[in-house]
Amino acid sequence: MADLTILGSVNLDVVLRVASLPRPGETVSATGSDHYLGGKGANQAVAAARSGVNLEFHACLGDDEDGAWLISELEVLSVPSGDIEKLPSMRSGRAYICVDAAGENHIVVDAGANAQLKVVPPKRADAKVVLSQLETPIETTLAYCASLAGSNTTAVLNAAPAILRARDDLFHVMNIIVMNESELAFYAEIESLPEDIEDITRIARTLLSRADQVIIVTCGAAGALAISRNHLHVTPARRTKARDTTGSGDCFCGTLCARLAMGDQLDAAMQYASIAASLSVEKDGAAASMPSREDVELIIFEMESEEVPG
């Protein structure tokens, strides 16, 4: 049985490179375009697979050319495809992404077959970690993760894209919830982004529903925070020059859950995931930019060597 189970989306990412992101009502010219394997679930599955974890991935694709190409890309990247359903007369999901010269992006998603994902909850929880996101039906994720109650499986939700219903219907069944600063502000229903660690911690704690829950807030170049009712852990970010930030959050989530499933404690898994995410922004694309275990371990070795007096 798999150590990590991922329920998630698969999209064809259509990426347009622009000098600057368009403002409302503005038309800009693309300087180039590409297409990649994407979707939050697929990105996270690739990141996890490249970390070396034993993985199963539940997803839906359309029975179309996009779907066939996406399956082949997943298999090339060592993501098992046996639990991916292909639906007749359905189109596969697509994401349309504008990326500017600084690596920032705007993304519009057309769910397609992702909106039809249905997974039968397990009769017995075998996976050590289950990871899900919000590009597939909340009902499917809720039924699956609710069935894990009383087991030793850790249920992790990447609460993106932000959907208010998820807070009310889904957060309570999760052990770990991962979000960025914008998503934190959305779920807390505040207009401005939190400004400092104390502010982020206070706001995140209002979203906790149990003493054993943890909310992880990713803060880009400022690192990541793991927040529970009585504890705060800060993971600093590795300095890097971003080329394309698309999928960096997915890299963090997929790698984090892989490391947890492989036996890491949360603090160590966060450090590993933070380094992996920093490597991912140095390359183009989402799934295509996910670093290998060897890539991450080399950076860890270099960082530890720099800390040793010589």
CSV table of C-alpha atoms in Angstrom, one decimal:
chain,number,residue,atom,x,y,z
A,1,MET,CA,0.0,0.0,0.0
A,2,ALA,CA,1.0,3.6,-0.6
A,3,ASP,CA,2.5,5.7,2.2
A,4,LEU,CA,1.1,8.9,0.7
A,5,THR,CA,-2.3,9.2,-1.0
A,6,ILE,CA,-3.1,12.4,-3.0
A,7,LEU,CA,-6.6,13.4,-4.2
A,8,GLY,CA,-6.3,16.1,-6.7
A,9,SER,CA,-6.6,17.8,-10.1
A,10,VAL,CA,-4.7,17.5,-13.4
A,11,ASN,CA,-4.6,20.3,-15.9
A,12,LEU,CA,-3.0,21.3,-19.1
A,13,ASP,CA,-1.2,24.5,-18.2
A,14,VAL,CA,-1.1,27.0,-21.0
A,15,VAL,CA,1.6,29.5,-20.1
A,16,LEU,CA,1.9,33.0,-21.6
A,17,ARG,CA,5.0,35.1,-20.9
A,18,VAL,CA,4.5,38.8,-20.6
A,19,ALA,CA,6.6,41.8,-19.6
A,20,SER,CA,4.0,42.8,-17.0
A,21,LEU,CA,0.7,41.3,-15.9
A,22,PRO,CA,-2.4,42.9,-17.5
A,23,ARG,CA,-4.5,45.3,-15.4
A,24,PRO,CA,-8.3,45.2,-15.6
A,25,GLY,CA,-9.3,46.2,-19.1
A,26,GLU,CA,-5.8,46.1,-20.4
A,27,THR,CA,-4.5,44.0,-23.3
A,28,VAL,CA,-0.8,43.0,-23.3
A,29,SER,CA,1.3,41.0,-25.9
A,30,ALA,CA,2.9,37.7,-25.0
A,31,THR,CA,6.6,37.3,-25.6
A,32,GLY,CA,6.3,33.5,-25.7
A,33,SER,CA,4.0,30.6,-24.8
A,34,ASP,CA,4.4,27.0,-23.7
A,35,HIS,CA,2.2,24.1,-22.4
A,36,TYR,CA,3.0,22.0,-19.4
A,37,LEU,CA,1.6,19.3,-17.1
A,38,GLY,CA,-0.2,21.1,-14.3
A,39,GLY,CA,-3.0,21.2,-11.8
A,40,LYS,CA,-2.4,21.4,-8.1
A,41,GLY,CA,-2.9,17.7,-7.5
A,42,ALA,CA,-0.6,16.7,-10.4
A,43,ASN,CA,2.1,19.2,-9.3
A,44,GLN,CA,2.0,17.9,-5.8
A,45,ALA,CA,2.1,14.3,-6.9
A,46,VAL,CA,5.2,15.0,-9.1
A,47,ALA,CA,6.9,16.8,-6.2
A,48,ALA,CA,6.1,13.9,-3.9
A,49,ALA,CA,7.2,11.3,-6.4
A,50,ARG,CA,10.5,13.1,-7.0
A,51,SER,CA,11.1,13.0,-3.2
A,52,GLY,CA,11.0,9.2,-3.4
A,53,VAL,CA,7.8,8.4,-1.5
A,54,ASN,CA,5.6,5.4,-2.2
A,55,LEU,CA,2.6,7.2,-3.7
A,56,GLU,CA,-0.9,6.7,-5.1
A,57,PHE,CA,-2.7,9.5,-7.0
A,58,HIS,CA,-6.5,9.8,-7.5
A,59,ALA,CA,-7.6,12.1,-10.3
A,60,CYS,CA,-10.0,12.5,-13.3
A,61,LEU,CA,-9.2,13.4,-16.9
A,62,GLY,CA,-11.2,13.7,-20.0
A,63,ASP,CA,-11.0,11.1,-22.8
A,64,ASP,CA,-9.4,13.6,-25.1
A,65,GLU,CA,-5.9,14.5,-26.6
A,66,ASP,CA,-5.1,16.6,-23.6
A,67,GLY,CA,-5.9,13.7,-21.2
A,68,ALA,CA,-3.7,11.3,-23.2
A,69,TRP,CA,-0.8,13.7,-23.2
A,70,LEU,CA,-1.2,14.5,-19.4
A,71,ILE,CA,-1.2,10.7,-18.5
A,72,SER,CA,2.0,10.2,-20.5
A,73,GLU,CA,3.7,13.2,-18.8
A,74,LEU,CA,2.7,11.9,-15.3
A,75,GLU,CA,4.2,8.5,-16.1
A,76,VAL,CA,7.4,10.0,-17.4
A,77,LEU,CA,7.7,11.8,-14.0
A,78,SER,CA,7.1,8.5,-12.1
A,79,VAL,CA,3.6,9.4,-10.9
A,80,PRO,CA,1.5,6.2,-10.9
A,81,SER,CA,-1.6,6.5,-13.1
A,82,GLY,CA,-3.5,3.4,-12.1
A,83,ASP,CA,-6.0,5.4,-10.0
A,84,ILE,CA,-6.6,8.2,-12.6
A,85,GLU,CA,-10.1,7.9,-14.2
A,86,LYS,CA,-10.6,8.9,-17.8
A,87,LEU,CA,-14.2,10.1,-18.4
A,88,PRO,CA,-15.8,9.7,-21.8
A,89,SER,CA,-17.3,12.9,-23.4
A,90,MET,CA,-15.5,15.1,-20.9
A,91,ARG,CA,-12.7,17.6,-21.5
A,92,SER,CA,-9.6,17.6,-19.4
A,93,GLY,CA,-8.9,20.5,-17.1
A,94,ARG,CA,-6.9,23.5,-18.3
A,95,ALA,CA,-5.2,26.5,-16.6
A,96,TYR,CA,-4.3,29.7,-18.5
A,97,ILE,CA,-1.3,31.3,-16.8
A,98,CYS,CA,0.3,34.7,-17.4
A,99,VAL,CA,3.9,35.0,-16.0
A,100,ASP,CA,5.6,38.4,-15.9
A,101,ALA,CA,9.3,39.3,-16.0
A,102,ALA,CA,9.6,39.0,-12.2
A,103,GLY,CA,8.1,35.5,-12.2
A,104,GLU,CA,4.7,36.6,-10.7
A,105,ASN,CA,1.6,35.1,-12.2
A,106,HIS,CA,-2.2,35.4,-12.9
A,107,ILE,CA,-4.0,32.0,-13.3
A,108,VAL,CA,-7.5,31.2,-14.6
A,109,VAL,CA,-8.6,27.5,-14.2
A,110,ASP,CA,-11.2,25.6,-16.3
A,111,ALA,CA,-11.9,22.6,-14.1
A,112,GLY,CA,-13.2,20.2,-16.8
A,113,ALA,CA,-13.1,16.6,-15.6
A,114,ASN,CA,-11.6,17.6,-12.3
A,115,ALA,CA,-15.0,18.6,-11.1
A,116,GLN,CA,-16.2,15.0,-11.4
A,117,LEU,CA,-13.6,13.4,-9.1
A,118,LYS,CA,-15.2,10.7,-6.9
A,119,VAL,CA,-13.1,8.5,-4.7
A,120,VAL,CA,-14.5,5.7,-2.5
A,121,PRO,CA,-13.3,6.2,1.1
A,122,PRO,CA,-11.0,3.4,2.3
A,123,LYS,CA,-12.5,0.7,4.6
A,124,ARG,CA,-9.1,0.7,6.4
A,125,ALA,CA,-6.7,3.6,6.5
A,126,ASP,CA,-3.3,2.4,5.2
A,127,ALA,CA,-1.6,5.5,4.0
A,128,LYS,CA,0.4,7.4,6.5
A,129,VAL,CA,-0.6,10.8,4.9
A,130,VAL,CA,-3.5,11.9,2.7
A,131,LEU,CA,-3.1,15.2,0.8
A,132,SER,CA,-5.9,17.1,-1.0
A,133,GLN,CA,-6.6,20.6,-2.4
A,134,LEU,CA,-9.6,22.5,-3.6
A,135,GLU,CA,-9.6,22.1,-7.4
A,136,THR,CA,-11.7,19.0,-7.0
A,137,PRO,CA,-15.1,18.5,-5.2
A,138,ILE,CA,-15.2,19.3,-1.5
A,139,GLU,CA,-17.7,16.5,-1.0
A,140,THR,CA,-15.2,13.9,-2.2
A,141,THR,CA,-12.4,15.2,0.0
A,142,LEU,CA,-14.7,15.5,3.0
A,143,ALA,CA,-16.0,11.9,2.7
A,144,TYR,CA,-12.6,10.5,2.2
A,145,CYS,CA,-10.9,12.4,5.1
A,146,ALA,CA,-13.8,12.0,7.5
A,147,SER,CA,-13.4,8.2,7.0
A,148,LEU,CA,-9.9,8.5,8.5
A,149,ALA,CA,-11.1,9.6,11.9
A,150,GLY,CA,-9.6,7.4,14.6
A,151,SER,CA,-6.8,6.2,12.4
A,152,ASN,CA,-3.1,7.1,12.5
A,153,THR,CA,-3.3,8.7,9.0
A,154,THR,CA,-2.5,12.4,8.9
A,155,ALA,CA,-5.0,14.4,6.7
A,156,VAL,CA,-3.4,17.4,5.0
A,157,LEU,CA,-5.3,20.1,3.1
A,158,ASN,CA,-3.7,22.7,0.9
A,159,ALA,CA,-6.6,25.2,1.2
A,160,ALA,CA,-6.2,26.6,-2.3
A,161,PRO,CA,-7.7,27.9,-4.4
A,162,ALA,CA,-9.4,29.7,-1.5
A,163,ILE,CA,-13.1,28.7,-1.2
A,164,LEU,CA,-15.0,29.9,1.9
A,165,ARG,CA,-17.1,26.8,2.1
A,166,ALA,CA,-13.9,24.8,2.7
A,167,ARG,CA,-13.4,26.6,6.0
A,168,ASP,CA,-16.9,25.7,7.3
A,169,ASP,CA,-17.2,22.2,5.9
A,170,LEU,CA,-13.7,20.8,5.6
A,171,PHE,CA,-11.2,22.3,7.9
A,172,HIS,CA,-12.5,20.4,11.0
A,173,VAL,CA,-11.5,17.0,9.6
A,174,MET,CA,-7.9,18.0,8.8
A,175,ASN,CA,-4.8,17.6,10.9
A,176,ILE,CA,-2.7,20.0,8.9
A,177,ILE,CA,-3.9,22.9,6.8
A,178,VAL,CA,-1.5,24.7,4.4
A,179,MET,CA,-2.2,28.2,3.0
A,180,ASN,CA,-0.4,31.3,1.9
A,181,GLU,CA,-0.9,34.8,3.4
A,182,SER,CA,-3.6,35.8,0.9
A,183,GLU,CA,-5.5,32.7,1.6
A,184,LEU,CA,-5.2,33.3,5.3
A,185,ALA,CA,-6.7,36.7,4.9
A,186,PHE,CA,-9.5,35.3,2.8
A,187,TYR,CA,-10.5,32.6,5.3
A,188,ALA,CA,-10.2,35.0,8.2
A,189,GLU,CA,-12.4,37.4,6.2
A,190,ILE,CA,-10.0,40.4,6.6
A,191,GLU,CA,-9.3,42.9,3.9
A,192,SER,CA,-5.6,43.4,4.3
A,193,LEU,CA,-2.8,40.9,4.4
A,194,PRO,CA,-1.3,40.3,7.9
A,195,GLU,CA,1.9,42.3,8.4
A,196,ASP,CA,4.1,40.4,10.7
A,197,ILE,CA,4.6,37.0,12.4
A,198,GLU,CA,2.6,38.0,15.5
A,199,ASP,CA,-0.3,39.1,13.3
A,200,ILE,CA,-0.2,35.9,11.1
A,201,THR,CA,-0.1,33.7,14.2
A,202,ARG,CA,-3.0,35.5,15.9
A,203,ILE,CA,-5.2,35.3,12.8
A,204,ALA,CA,-4.3,31.7,12.0
A,205,ARG,CA,-5.2,30.6,15.5
A,206,THR,CA,-8.8,31.8,15.0
A,207,LEU,CA,-9.1,29.2,12.2
A,208,LEU,CA,-8.0,26.2,14.4
A,209,SER,CA,-10.9,23.9,15.5
A,210,ARG,CA,-8.9,21.4,17.6
A,211,ALA,CA,-5.9,21.4,19.9
A,212,ASP,CA,-4.1,18.9,17.7
A,213,GLN,CA,-4.4,20.9,14.5
A,214,VAL,CA,-1.6,22.8,12.8
A,215,ILE,CA,-2.0,25.6,10.2
A,216,ILE,CA,1.1,26.2,8.0
A,217,VAL,CA,1.3,29.6,6.4
A,218,THR,CA,3.7,30.0,3.6
A,219,CYS,CA,5.1,33.5,3.2
A,220,GLY,CA,7.3,33.3,0.1
A,221,ALA,CA,10.7,34.8,0.6
A,222,ALA,CA,9.9,35.3,4.3
A,223,GLY,CA,9.7,31.5,4.9
A,224,ALA,CA,6.9,29.4,6.5
A,225,LEU,CA,5.2,29.3,9.9
A,226,ALA,CA,3.7,26.2,11.6
A,227,ILE,CA,1.0,27.4,14.0
A,228,SER,CA,-0.9,25.4,16.6
A,229,ARG,CA,-2.7,26.7,19.7
A,230,ASN,CA,0.4,26.7,21.9
A,231,HIS,CA,3.3,26.5,19.5
A,232,LEU,CA,4.9,28.4,16.7
A,233,HIS,CA,7.7,27.2,14.5
A,234,VAL,CA,9.4,29.4,11.9
A,235,THR,CA,11.2,27.9,8.8
A,236,PRO,CA,13.4,30.5,7.1
A,237,ALA,CA,13.4,30.6,3.3
A,238,ARG,CA,16.5,29.9,1.2
A,239,ARG,CA,17.5,32.9,-0.9
A,240,THR,CA,17.0,32.4,-4.6
A,241,LYS,CA,16.3,34.4,-7.8
A,242,ALA,CA,12.8,33.6,-9.0
A,243,ARG,CA,12.2,32.9,-12.6
A,244,ASP,CA,8.6,31.4,-12.4
A,245,THR,CA,6.8,31.0,-9.1
A,246,THR,CA,4.0,28.9,-10.7
A,247,GLY,CA,3.6,25.7,-8.7
A,248,SER,CA,6.0,26.7,-5.8
A,249,GLY,CA,3.3,26.3,-3.2
A,250,ASP,CA,2.4,22.9,-4.7
A,251,CYS,CA,6.1,21.9,-4.5
A,252,PHE,CA,6.1,22.8,-0.8
A,253,CYS,CA,2.9,20.8,-0.1
A,254,GLY,CA,3.8,17.7,-2.1
A,255,THR,CA,7.3,17.5,-0.7
A,256,LEU,CA,6.1,18.3,2.8
A,257,CYS,CA,3.7,15.4,2.8
A,258,ALA,CA,6.2,13.0,1.2
A,259,ARG,CA,8.7,13.7,3.9
A,260,LEU,CA,6.0,13.3,6.6
A,261,ALA,CA,5.0,10.0,5.1
A,262,MET,CA,8.7,8.9,5.0
A,263,GLY,CA,8.9,9.5,8.8
A,264,ASP,CA,10.2,13.1,9.2
A,265,GLN,CA,8.9,15.2,12.1
A,266,LEU,CA,7.0,18.3,11.0
A,267,ASP,CA,9.9,20.8,11.5
A,268,ALA,CA,12.3,18.8,9.5
A,269,ALA,CA,9.7,18.2,6.7
A,270,MET,CA,9.1,21.9,6.5
A,271,GLN,CA,12.7,22.7,6.1
A,272,TYR,CA,13.1,20.1,3.3
A,273,ALA,CA,9.9,21.4,1.6
A,274,SER,CA,11.0,25.0,1.8
A,275,ILE,CA,14.3,24.2,0.1
A,276,ALA,CA,12.5,22.2,-2.6
A,277,ALA,CA,10.1,25.1,-3.2
A,278,SER,CA,13.0,27.5,-3.5
A,279,LEU,CA,14.6,25.3,-6.2
A,280,SER,CA,11.3,25.1,-8.1
A,281,VAL,CA,11.0,28.8,-8.7
A,282,GLU,CA,14.4,28.8,-10.5
A,283,LYS,CA,12.9,26.9,-13.5
A,284,ASP,CA,9.9,27.3,-15.8
A,285,GLY,CA,6.6,25.6,-15.5
A,286,ALA,CA,4.9,23.9,-12.5
A,287,ALA,CA,5.3,20.1,-12.5
A,288,ALA,CA,8.4,20.4,-14.8
A,289,SER,CA,10.2,22.5,-12.1
A,290,MET,CA,9.9,20.1,-9.2
A,291,PRO,CA,13.4,19.2,-7.9
A,292,SER,CA,14.6,15.7,-7.3
A,293,ARG,CA,15.5,14.3,-3.9
A,294,GLU,CA,19.2,14.5,-4.9
A,295,ASP,CA,18.8,18.2,-5.8
A,296,VAL,CA,17.4,19.0,-2.4
A,297,GLU,CA,19.8,16.9,-0.5
A,298,LEU,CA,22.7,18.6,-2.3
A,299,ILE,CA,21.5,22.0,-1.1
A,300,ILE,CA,21.0,20.8,2.4
A,301,PHE,CA,24.6,19.4,2.4
A,302,GLU,CA,26.0,22.7,1.1
A,303,MET,CA,24.0,24.7,3.7
A,304,GLU,CA,25.2,22.4,6.5
A,305,SER,CA,28.8,22.7,5.3
A,306,GLU,CA,28.7,26.5,5.4
A,307,GLU,CA,27.6,26.3,9.0
A,308,VAL,CA,30.6,24.3,10.1
A,309,PRO,CA,33.5,26.5,11.2
A,310,GLY,CA,36.6,25.8,9.1
